[in-house]
Amino acid sequence: MPAIAESTPAAQRHRQRIEDLIGAMTLEEKAGQLNLLADPFRWLPKAVNPLDGQGNPARVTALIREGKVGSLFNGVGAEAGRRIQQVAVEESRLKIPLLFAADVIHGMTTIFPVPLGEAASFDPDLCRRTARAAARELAASAVHQTYAPMVDVARDQRWGRNVEGAGEDVLLNNVLAAARVHGFQGDKGLDDPEAVLATAKHMAAYSAAIGGVEYNTTDMSEQTLRGVFLPPFRASVDAGALAIMSAFNDVNGVPASGNRKLLTDILRGEWGFEGFVLSDYTSEQELVAHGFAEDARDAARLAFNAGVDVSMVSGLYLEHLPGLVRSGEVSMARLDEAVRRVLNVKAALGLFDDPYRGTDPERERAVVGARQHVELAREAGRKSVVLLKNDNSLLPLNKRQKIALIGPFADDVDNVWGPWSIWGMPERRVSLEAGFRAAMDDPSLLSIARGSGIEAPLNGGIEQAVAAARAADVVVLAIGEGQQMSGEAQSRTEIVVPAPQQALVEAVAATGKPVVILLRNGRALALEGAVKNAHAIVVTWFLGEQMGNAVADVIFGDHGPSARLPISFPHRSGQQPYSYDRKTTGRPANPDLAQEEYKARYRETPNTALYPFGFGLSYGDIVYGPIQMETDQLQWTGTIEIAAMITNRGRREAEELVQLYIHDRVASLTQPGRLLKDFKRIRLRPGQQEKVSFTLNPRQLGFIGADEAYRIEPGLFDVWVAPHAQGGVASTFRLIGPPSITDGR
Ligand code: NOJ
């Protein structure tokens, strides 16, 4: 990674100016640069944090004038942005521009699929392109930084925020984190008028909350921390992200926002990160509630000395850092270092050259919600739809038949965006009904019945739905979670379809009509009864503003389903925490046997997934030929080719996501039963076959050892070329080499 001072010509040019500023600043002005407040001036259509709407514009204006605010977040808009910036650069003593940030997680005005849904595309370039479009809109609305990507690896589907991430696999998280950082920041330097600063969050292990309870404690081995939760942060830093947000939770007893090992030793010392670390909303203040700091002053001291450079919302740094420096509890060198990091990023963003970047209302009008972004939203939507089941090729649906579209999401537009969509245009949301009608040859053949509310029954709803089903050739049931059921602070105990909707599906299925389930969800769901037994099941997440069109594209066959699950769908809620890459244990259960005593399994269900990570059908019929390897030995300095012939025996074109998994049979620490190492997408016409081949090298085969270093150990490996984490064709190879190698990563 280039050193930040060199990362853009802008930053280089302002090196001396930054040192001069630091030399001229009072302690209060230095603390001011580290003070990040909610934007009380600009447009925030809905509250997303506890104190939203309570900001005081007059007070914040005065603070900006006094040089006591460094950044503002969660307001957008070019014209008002100019007015606020003007206060900083014309009325404050040192004229340092403000940094404007926003929570743009999956689109600003044009809303794309939720990140988890988009991860199902397994398409880094698509993720890069939607992030690019979001950055373009943001940058044209006088915003310089987004609080994305969230790179917390999903381990427990009860936790509500998995919807914001890239799922349960480490490799997929790494690849998509890098793609999203590249997308937000662009490739022309941060001072490019279309670039925004990316923020990898929440460091670290936030998603490992015990019991899936939001904000809960995490407790884990160093191997799990370094092997599962930290890699996507490293990938973000390597991709050039210059901001990191610290997490709310504690990790092995030390709150993440007071964790020197994480935020300084690893992030700076090991990875060479040169940007700034900001707390999550009051997370530094929460060191008191954690029982880690005595009071607010102590919390400021601990967080700041641990490596949190910027404080979000609490005002703690402004209040306490000057005193802490005067008393010697915080060094001036540490304070200057944090200020330098913030000013360097501001310079890299070009704010010292043009503090008014992004404040041209005309450009804002041209860019925000642009037509090509809407087309991209539809493309991203249809590429995120996962087909789980398709008995007797019920799908794609014929456009000339009577369809009953039933369920709380049949004609709904309030749950197409998904959580964290703040500045979208409500009138652009496309319901399933609208998408279906636009796609059907004769839209009058579509009937609609809600049948049920999301979490409460609807009076007479089931009767109406059953009547609609009886009159139709095929039933499409749009059911699942409302968008308020996932996201921050939306943990669930049971990851199931809400009971009133389950009852609706049971009643409709009893009519005997063919049933297609369209699941709306921000997490994996444990499917039961008539939902599980439906003829066809499709995962549609929250696909963003083009949801209805995107689903119709797939359901009616204009686009073949090409996405795969980035999270495993378990049999039962009680299997959580669950991910495909769990260890074998000393008593592995045979998943094919219904009951087996004294094995690692539950009484009621095998501990496999109903639909595993990587799973997804196409409209083709794909078969995998045996693994082809020219050798079964991988030399220490060499590579090994692993291939398989993939054939489409079906009658329709298909896209297949071919996945490569390994299992390290014997190691000095026990290893996952399977681990994804690569994936490739191919497109096959009916009858076509293609040899797909992967190259592995020894560096891809290591793990975090007992000494916390990355180790590669020779020995036997299982390998699968597979359509998902529970299938595929298998073989073995042996890594030949010195007894064990530590490479100090
Ligand atoms: C709290 C959330 O955890 C974080 O992801 C978000 O960026 C901040 N609030 C700011 O809204």
mmCIF file of C-alpha atoms in Angstrom, residues 216-506:
data_model
loop_
_atom_site.group_PDB
_atom_site.id
_atom_site.type_symbol
_atom_site.label_atom_id
_atom_site.label_comp_id
_atom_site.label_asym_id
_atom_site.label_seq_id
_atom_site.Cartn_x
_atom_site.Cartn_y
_atom_site.Cartn_z
ATOM 1 C CA ASN A 216 -22.893 -8.678 23.066
ATOM 2 C CA THR A 217 -19.546 -9.861 24.352
ATOM 3 C CA THR A 218 -17.321 -11.967 22.137
ATOM 4 C CA ASP A 219 -14.872 -14.540 23.370
ATOM 5 C CA MET A 220 -12.633 -16.552 21.093
ATOM 6 C CA SER A 221 -9.200 -17.962 20.424
ATOM 7 C CA GLU A 222 -6.533 -15.852 18.761
ATOM 8 C CA GLN A 223 -6.685 -18.352 15.891
ATOM 9 C CA THR A 224 -10.346 -17.605 15.263
ATOM 10 C CA LEU A 225 -9.823 -13.874 15.652
ATOM 11 C CA ARG A 226 -6.910 -13.803 13.252
ATOM 12 C CA GLY A 227 -8.122 -16.556 10.969
ATOM 13 C CA VAL A 228 -11.789 -15.591 10.579
ATOM 14 C CA PHE A 229 -12.590 -12.076 11.759
ATOM 15 C CA LEU A 230 -9.494 -10.025 10.972
ATOM 16 C CA PRO A 231 -8.693 -11.047 7.371
ATOM 17 C CA PRO A 232 -11.409 -8.890 5.717
ATOM 18 C CA PHE A 233 -10.068 -5.844 7.574
ATOM 19 C CA ARG A 234 -6.607 -6.674 6.328
ATOM 20 C CA ALA A 235 -8.002 -7.080 2.809
ATOM 21 C CA SER A 236 -9.672 -3.657 3.091
ATOM 22 C CA VAL A 237 -6.450 -2.027 4.256
ATOM 23 C CA ASP A 238 -4.503 -3.732 1.483
ATOM 24 C CA ALA A 239 -7.081 -2.434 -1.001
ATOM 25 C CA GLY A 240 -6.336 1.092 0.204
ATOM 26 C CA ALA A 241 -9.122 1.845 2.719
ATOM 27 C CA LEU A 242 -7.984 4.800 4.817
ATOM 28 C CA ALA A 243 -10.629 4.646 7.547
ATOM 29 C CA ILE A 244 -11.518 1.930 10.044
ATOM 30 C CA MET A 245 -14.432 2.032 12.490
ATOM 31 C CA SER A 246 -13.917 0.366 15.859
ATOM 32 C CA ALA A 247 -16.651 -1.911 17.190
ATOM 33 C CA PHE A 248 -19.090 -1.750 20.112
ATOM 34 C CA ASN A 249 -18.315 -5.199 21.542
ATOM 35 C CA ASP A 250 -15.587 -6.436 23.817
ATOM 36 C CA VAL A 251 -13.167 -9.074 22.528
ATOM 37 C CA ASN A 252 -11.800 -11.526 25.064
ATOM 38 C CA GLY A 253 -12.467 -9.042 27.844
ATOM 39 C CA VAL A 254 -11.119 -5.907 26.189
ATOM 40 C CA PRO A 255 -13.641 -3.611 24.491
ATOM 41 C CA ALA A 256 -12.764 -3.227 20.799
ATOM 42 C CA SER A 257 -12.851 0.566 21.123
ATOM 43 C CA GLY A 258 -10.222 0.434 23.867
ATOM 44 C CA ASN A 259 -8.205 -2.354 22.361
ATOM 45 C CA ARG A 260 -4.607 -1.404 21.731
ATOM 46 C CA LYS A 261 -3.653 -4.794 20.443
ATOM 47 C CA LEU A 262 -6.279 -4.622 17.689
ATOM 48 C CA LEU A 263 -6.185 -0.956 16.785
ATOM 49 C CA THR A 264 -2.493 -0.256 17.124
ATOM 50 C CA ASP A 265 -0.348 -3.380 17.365
ATOM 51 C CA ILE A 266 -2.098 -5.307 14.610
ATOM 52 C CA LEU A 267 -3.674 -2.567 12.471
ATOM 53 C CA ARG A 268 -0.688 -0.229 12.452
ATOM 54 C CA GLY A 269 2.234 -2.427 13.507
ATOM 55 C CA GLU A 270 1.491 -5.508 11.459
ATOM 56 C CA TRP A 271 -0.571 -4.135 8.566
ATOM 57 C CA GLY A 272 0.930 -0.678 8.142
ATOM 58 C CA PHE A 273 -2.431 1.134 8.154
ATOM 59 C CA GLU A 274 -1.943 4.894 7.756
ATOM 60 C CA GLY A 275 -5.470 6.258 7.746
ATOM 61 C CA PHE A 276 -7.538 7.077 10.838
ATOM 62 C CA VAL A 277 -9.629 4.977 13.206
ATOM 63 C CA LEU A 278 -13.000 6.342 14.313
ATOM 64 C CA SER A 279 -15.178 5.014 17.091
ATOM 65 C CA ASP A 280 -18.625 3.690 16.329
ATOM 66 C CA TYR A 281 -21.436 5.849 17.666
ATOM 67 C CA THR A 282 -20.350 6.590 21.295
ATOM 68 C CA SER A 283 -18.451 3.288 21.495
ATOM 69 C CA GLU A 284 -15.539 4.989 23.273
ATOM 70 C CA GLN A 285 -17.935 6.417 25.845
ATOM 71 C CA GLU A 286 -19.358 2.928 26.334
ATOM 72 C CA LEU A 287 -16.081 1.748 27.856
ATOM 73 C CA VAL A 288 -17.679 2.977 31.089
ATOM 74 C CA ALA A 289 -20.749 0.741 30.712
ATOM 75 C CA HIS A 290 -18.458 -2.145 29.757
ATOM 76 C CA GLY A 291 -16.819 -1.707 33.167
ATOM 77 C CA PHE A 292 -13.472 -0.989 31.521
ATOM 78 C CA ALA A 293 -13.208 2.745 32.244
ATOM 79 C CA GLU A 294 -14.082 4.571 35.433
ATOM 80 C CA ASP A 295 -15.725 7.599 33.893
ATOM 81 C CA ALA A 296 -15.960 9.563 30.639
ATOM 82 C CA ARG A 297 -12.502 11.063 31.042
ATOM 83 C CA ASP A 298 -10.981 7.651 31.677
ATOM 84 C CA ALA A 299 -12.853 6.291 28.649
ATOM 85 C CA ALA A 300 -11.430 9.050 26.430
ATOM 86 C CA ARG A 301 -7.927 8.314 27.701
ATOM 87 C CA LEU A 302 -8.194 4.558 27.202
ATOM 88 C CA ALA A 303 -9.796 4.722 23.772
ATOM 89 C CA PHE A 304 -7.433 7.372 22.490
ATOM 90 C CA ASN A 305 -4.291 5.702 23.776
ATOM 91 C CA ALA A 306 -5.511 2.385 22.358
ATOM 92 C CA GLY A 307 -5.687 3.911 18.888
ATOM 93 C CA VAL A 308 -9.163 5.374 18.329
ATOM 94 C CA ASP A 309 -8.232 8.641 16.598
ATOM 95 C CA VAL A 310 -11.679 10.146 16.137
ATOM 96 C CA SER A 311 -14.651 10.116 18.479
ATOM 97 C CA MET A 312 -18.145 9.777 17.012
ATOM 98 C CA VAL A 313 -20.927 11.856 18.570
ATOM 99 C CA SER A 314 -20.046 11.629 22.271
ATOM 100 C CA GLY A 315 -17.935 14.790 22.305
ATOM 101 C CA LEU A 316 -15.628 13.035 24.761
ATOM 102 C CA TYR A 317 -12.401 13.902 22.972
ATOM 103 C CA LEU A 318 -13.255 17.571 22.717
ATOM 104 C CA GLU A 319 -14.095 17.656 26.365
ATOM 105 C CA HIS A 320 -11.235 15.617 27.778
ATOM 106 C CA LEU A 321 -8.246 15.372 25.443
ATOM 107 C CA PRO A 322 -6.861 18.860 26.186
ATOM 108 C CA GLY A 323 -6.898 18.135 29.926
ATOM 109 C CA LEU A 324 -5.476 14.648 29.422
ATOM 110 C CA VAL A 325 -2.571 16.113 27.456
ATOM 111 C CA ARG A 326 -1.974 18.817 30.054
ATOM 112 C CA SER A 327 -1.851 16.202 32.804
ATOM 113 C CA GLY A 328 0.494 14.002 30.773
ATOM 114 C CA GLU A 329 -1.947 11.062 30.613
ATOM 115 C CA VAL A 330 -2.014 11.432 26.856
ATOM 116 C CA SER A 331 1.143 12.475 25.069
ATOM 117 C CA MET A 332 1.292 15.421 22.712
ATOM 118 C CA ALA A 333 2.962 13.111 20.218
ATOM 119 C CA ARG A 334 -0.083 10.810 20.248
ATOM 120 C CA LEU A 335 -2.408 13.781 19.822
ATOM 121 C CA ASP A 336 -0.366 15.160 16.920
ATOM 122 C CA GLU A 337 -0.251 11.750 15.300
ATOM 123 C CA ALA A 338 -4.055 11.436 15.337
ATOM 124 C CA VAL A 339 -4.524 14.979 14.010
ATOM 125 C CA ARG A 340 -1.926 14.339 11.301
ATOM 126 C CA ARG A 341 -3.810 11.226 10.189
ATOM 127 C CA VAL A 342 -7.075 13.128 9.859
ATOM 128 C CA LEU A 343 -5.468 16.044 8.044
ATOM 129 C CA ASN A 344 -3.592 13.693 5.733
ATOM 130 C CA VAL A 345 -6.848 12.038 4.725
ATOM 131 C CA LYS A 346 -8.486 15.429 4.207
ATOM 132 C CA ALA A 347 -5.571 16.429 2.003
ATOM 133 C CA ALA A 348 -5.698 13.126 0.117
ATOM 134 C CA LEU A 349 -9.388 13.793 -0.570
ATOM 135 C CA GLY A 350 -8.386 17.069 -2.162
ATOM 136 C CA LEU A 351 -10.138 19.149 0.498
ATOM 137 C CA PHE A 352 -7.191 21.490 0.948
ATOM 138 C CA ASP A 353 -7.280 22.232 -2.779
ATOM 139 C CA ASP A 354 -11.020 22.429 -3.098
ATOM 140 C CA PRO A 355 -12.947 22.370 0.153
ATOM 141 C CA TYR A 356 -16.121 22.807 -1.893
ATOM 142 C CA ARG A 357 -15.730 19.632 -3.879
ATOM 143 C CA GLY A 358 -19.110 18.088 -4.544
ATOM 144 C CA THR A 359 -21.112 21.210 -3.792
ATOM 145 C CA ASP A 360 -22.328 22.001 -7.304
ATOM 146 C CA PRO A 361 -26.137 21.543 -7.313
ATOM 147 C CA GLU A 362 -26.246 21.168 -11.074
ATOM 148 C CA ARG A 363 -23.840 18.259 -11.027
ATOM 149 C CA GLU A 364 -25.743 16.803 -8.101
ATOM 150 C CA ARG A 365 -28.962 16.863 -10.154
ATOM 151 C CA ALA A 366 -27.258 15.168 -13.100
ATOM 152 C CA VAL A 367 -25.541 12.413 -11.132
ATOM 153 C CA VAL A 368 -27.835 11.499 -8.258
ATOM 154 C CA GLY A 369 -30.224 8.712 -9.223
ATOM 155 C CA ALA A 370 -28.937 8.745 -12.813
ATOM 156 C CA ARG A 371 -30.593 6.424 -15.321
ATOM 157 C CA GLN A 372 -27.557 4.151 -15.667
ATOM 158 C CA HIS A 373 -27.531 3.654 -11.896
ATOM 159 C CA VAL A 374 -31.126 2.457 -12.037
ATOM 160 C CA GLU A 375 -30.224 -0.050 -14.746
ATOM 161 C CA LEU A 376 -27.321 -1.212 -12.608
ATOM 162 C CA ALA A 377 -29.709 -1.660 -9.673
ATOM 163 C CA ARG A 378 -31.847 -4.009 -11.780
ATOM 164 C CA GLU A 379 -28.807 -5.930 -13.002
ATOM 165 C CA ALA A 380 -27.462 -6.264 -9.445
ATOM 166 C CA GLY A 381 -30.894 -7.330 -8.251
ATOM 167 C CA ARG A 382 -31.382 -10.180 -10.698
ATOM 168 C CA LYS A 383 -27.791 -11.366 -10.205
ATOM 169 C CA SER A 384 -28.469 -11.681 -6.458
ATOM 170 C CA VAL A 385 -31.527 -13.978 -6.673
ATOM 171 C CA VAL A 386 -30.827 -17.547 -5.485
ATOM 172 C CA LEU A 387 -32.913 -20.506 -6.655
ATOM 173 C CA LEU A 388 -32.988 -23.162 -3.923
ATOM 174 C CA LYS A 389 -35.534 -25.614 -5.236
ATOM 175 C CA ASN A 390 -37.313 -26.152 -8.546
ATOM 176 C CA ASP A 391 -39.268 -29.409 -8.593
ATOM 177 C CA ASN A 392 -40.395 -30.509 -12.056
ATOM 178 C CA SER A 393 -38.898 -27.329 -13.500
ATOM 179 C CA LEU A 394 -41.847 -25.288 -12.254
ATOM 180 C CA LEU A 395 -39.714 -22.215 -12.916
ATOM 181 C CA PRO A 396 -39.386 -20.242 -15.094
ATOM 182 C CA LEU A 397 -43.054 -19.360 -15.135
ATOM 183 C CA ASN A 398 -45.046 -19.078 -18.284
ATOM 184 C CA LYS A 399 -46.036 -15.441 -18.876
ATOM 185 C CA ARG A 400 -49.450 -16.493 -20.191
ATOM 186 C CA GLN A 401 -51.006 -18.230 -17.209
ATOM 187 C CA LYS A 402 -53.113 -17.270 -14.230
ATOM 188 C CA ILE A 403 -50.818 -16.366 -11.370
ATOM 189 C CA ALA A 404 -51.934 -15.646 -7.817
ATOM 190 C CA LEU A 405 -49.292 -13.490 -6.143
ATOM 191 C CA ILE A 406 -49.964 -13.881 -2.448
ATOM 192 C CA GLY A 407 -48.357 -12.695 0.772
ATOM 193 C CA PRO A 408 -47.491 -9.526 2.680
ATOM 194 C CA PHE A 409 -44.861 -8.627 0.073
ATOM 195 C CA ALA A 410 -47.040 -9.188 -3.010
ATOM 196 C CA ASP A 411 -47.739 -5.521 -3.657
ATOM 197 C CA ASP A 412 -45.551 -4.045 -0.926
ATOM 198 C CA VAL A 413 -43.007 -1.298 -1.560
ATOM 199 C CA ASP A 414 -41.988 -0.610 2.027
ATOM 200 C CA ASN A 415 -39.752 -3.661 2.225
ATOM 201 C CA VAL A 416 -37.895 -3.685 -1.060
ATOM 202 C CA TRP A 417 -34.953 -1.457 -0.096
ATOM 203 C CA GLY A 418 -33.823 -3.275 3.033
ATOM 204 C CA PRO A 419 -32.224 -1.755 6.101
ATOM 205 C CA TRP A 420 -29.763 1.158 5.805
ATOM 206 C CA SER A 421 -31.378 2.841 2.879
ATOM 207 C CA ILE A 422 -31.728 6.428 3.973
ATOM 208 C CA TRP A 423 -31.762 8.721 0.957
ATOM 209 C CA GLY A 424 -33.601 6.622 -1.640
ATOM 210 C CA MET A 425 -36.518 7.911 -3.703
ATOM 211 C CA PRO A 426 -39.663 6.138 -2.413
ATOM 212 C CA GLU A 427 -41.537 6.683 -5.674
ATOM 213 C CA ARG A 428 -38.967 4.607 -7.558
ATOM 214 C CA ARG A 429 -39.504 1.426 -5.547
ATOM 215 C CA VAL A 430 -40.806 -1.380 -7.761
ATOM 216 C CA SER A 431 -43.119 -3.870 -6.052
ATOM 217 C CA LEU A 432 -43.334 -7.498 -7.106
ATOM 218 C CA GLU A 433 -46.794 -6.799 -8.472
ATOM 219 C CA ALA A 434 -45.495 -3.993 -10.693
ATOM 220 C CA GLY A 435 -42.544 -6.098 -11.847
ATOM 221 C CA PHE A 436 -44.782 -9.085 -12.630
ATOM 222 C CA ARG A 437 -47.357 -7.019 -14.503
ATOM 223 C CA ALA A 438 -44.658 -5.401 -16.615
ATOM 224 C CA ALA A 439 -43.238 -8.815 -17.515
ATOM 225 C CA MET A 440 -46.470 -10.718 -18.219
ATOM 226 C CA ASP A 441 -47.986 -10.913 -21.674
ATOM 227 C CA ASP A 442 -51.436 -10.360 -20.215
ATOM 228 C CA PRO A 443 -51.144 -8.547 -16.869
ATOM 229 C CA SER A 444 -54.832 -9.119 -16.138
ATOM 230 C CA LEU A 445 -53.947 -12.783 -15.456
ATOM 231 C CA LEU A 446 -52.247 -11.686 -12.232
ATOM 232 C CA SER A 447 -54.272 -11.598 -9.029
ATOM 233 C CA ILE A 448 -53.023 -10.208 -5.731
ATOM 234 C CA ALA A 449 -53.879 -11.153 -2.153
ATOM 235 C CA ARG A 450 -51.888 -10.087 0.888
ATOM 236 C CA GLY A 451 -53.198 -12.940 3.011
ATOM 237 C CA SER A 452 -51.292 -11.891 6.111
ATOM 238 C CA GLY A 453 -49.384 -9.059 7.683
ATOM 239 C CA ILE A 454 -45.670 -9.490 8.276
ATOM 240 C CA GLU A 455 -45.878 -10.408 11.939
ATOM 241 C CA ALA A 456 -49.623 -10.284 12.578
ATOM 242 C CA PRO A 457 -52.522 -12.049 10.839
ATOM 243 C CA LEU A 458 -54.845 -10.136 8.547
ATOM 244 C CA ASN A 459 -58.561 -10.369 9.178
ATOM 245 C CA GLY A 460 -60.028 -12.661 6.517
ATOM 246 C CA GLY A 461 -56.647 -12.716 4.792
ATOM 247 C CA ILE A 462 -56.251 -16.470 4.591
ATOM 248 C CA GLU A 463 -59.736 -17.016 3.125
ATOM 249 C CA GLN A 464 -59.090 -14.418 0.460
ATOM 250 C CA ALA A 465 -55.690 -15.898 -0.340
ATOM 251 C CA VAL A 466 -57.063 -19.431 -0.614
ATOM 252 C CA ALA A 467 -59.777 -18.206 -3.005
ATOM 253 C CA ALA A 468 -57.173 -16.459 -5.150
ATOM 254 C CA ALA A 469 -55.026 -19.595 -5.157
ATOM 255 C CA ARG A 470 -57.949 -21.796 -6.210
ATOM 256 C CA ALA A 471 -58.685 -19.565 -9.166
ATOM 257 C CA ALA A 472 -55.057 -19.566 -10.397
ATOM 258 C CA ASP A 473 -52.843 -21.963 -12.335
ATOM 259 C CA VAL A 474 -49.876 -21.311 -10.083
ATOM 260 C CA VAL A 475 -49.334 -19.585 -6.739
ATOM 261 C CA VAL A 476 -46.386 -17.347 -5.946
ATOM 262 C CA LEU A 477 -46.053 -16.667 -2.233
ATOM 263 C CA ALA A 478 -43.991 -13.632 -1.288
ATOM 264 C CA ILE A 479 -43.190 -14.126 2.376
ATOM 265 C CA GLY A 480 -40.437 -13.733 4.948
ATOM 266 C CA GLU A 481 -38.959 -10.923 7.006
ATOM 267 C CA GLY A 482 -39.845 -7.266 6.939
ATOM 268 C CA GLN A 483 -36.908 -4.963 6.422
ATOM 269 C CA GLN A 484 -37.118 -3.791 10.024
ATOM 270 C CA MET A 485 -36.408 -7.361 11.174
ATOM 271 C CA SER A 486 -32.743 -7.278 10.244
ATOM 272 C CA GLY A 487 -30.049 -4.632 10.552
ATOM 273 C CA GLU A 488 -28.699 -2.997 13.683
ATOM 274 C CA ALA A 489 -30.241 -4.149 16.962
ATOM 275 C CA GLN A 490 -32.505 -6.686 15.212
ATOM 276 C CA SER A 491 -31.339 -9.968 16.701
ATOM 277 C CA ARG A 492 -33.851 -12.821 16.593
ATOM 278 C CA THR A 493 -34.153 -15.929 18.750
ATOM 279 C CA GLU A 494 -35.817 -18.015 16.037
ATOM 280 C CA ILE A 495 -34.751 -17.449 12.446
ATOM 281 C CA VAL A 496 -38.062 -18.571 11.010
ATOM 282 C CA VAL A 497 -40.834 -17.249 8.805
ATOM 283 C CA PRO A 498 -43.186 -15.387 11.215
ATOM 284 C CA ALA A 499 -46.044 -17.611 12.409
ATOM 285 C CA PRO A 500 -48.969 -15.798 10.689
ATOM 286 C CA GLN A 501 -47.215 -16.114 7.347
ATOM 287 C CA GLN A 502 -46.396 -19.759 7.964
ATOM 288 C CA ALA A 503 -50.108 -20.341 8.613
ATOM 289 C CA LEU A 504 -50.920 -18.565 5.345
ATOM 290 C CA VAL A 505 -48.542 -20.792 3.394
ATOM 291 C CA GLU A 506 -49.935 -23.945 4.993
#
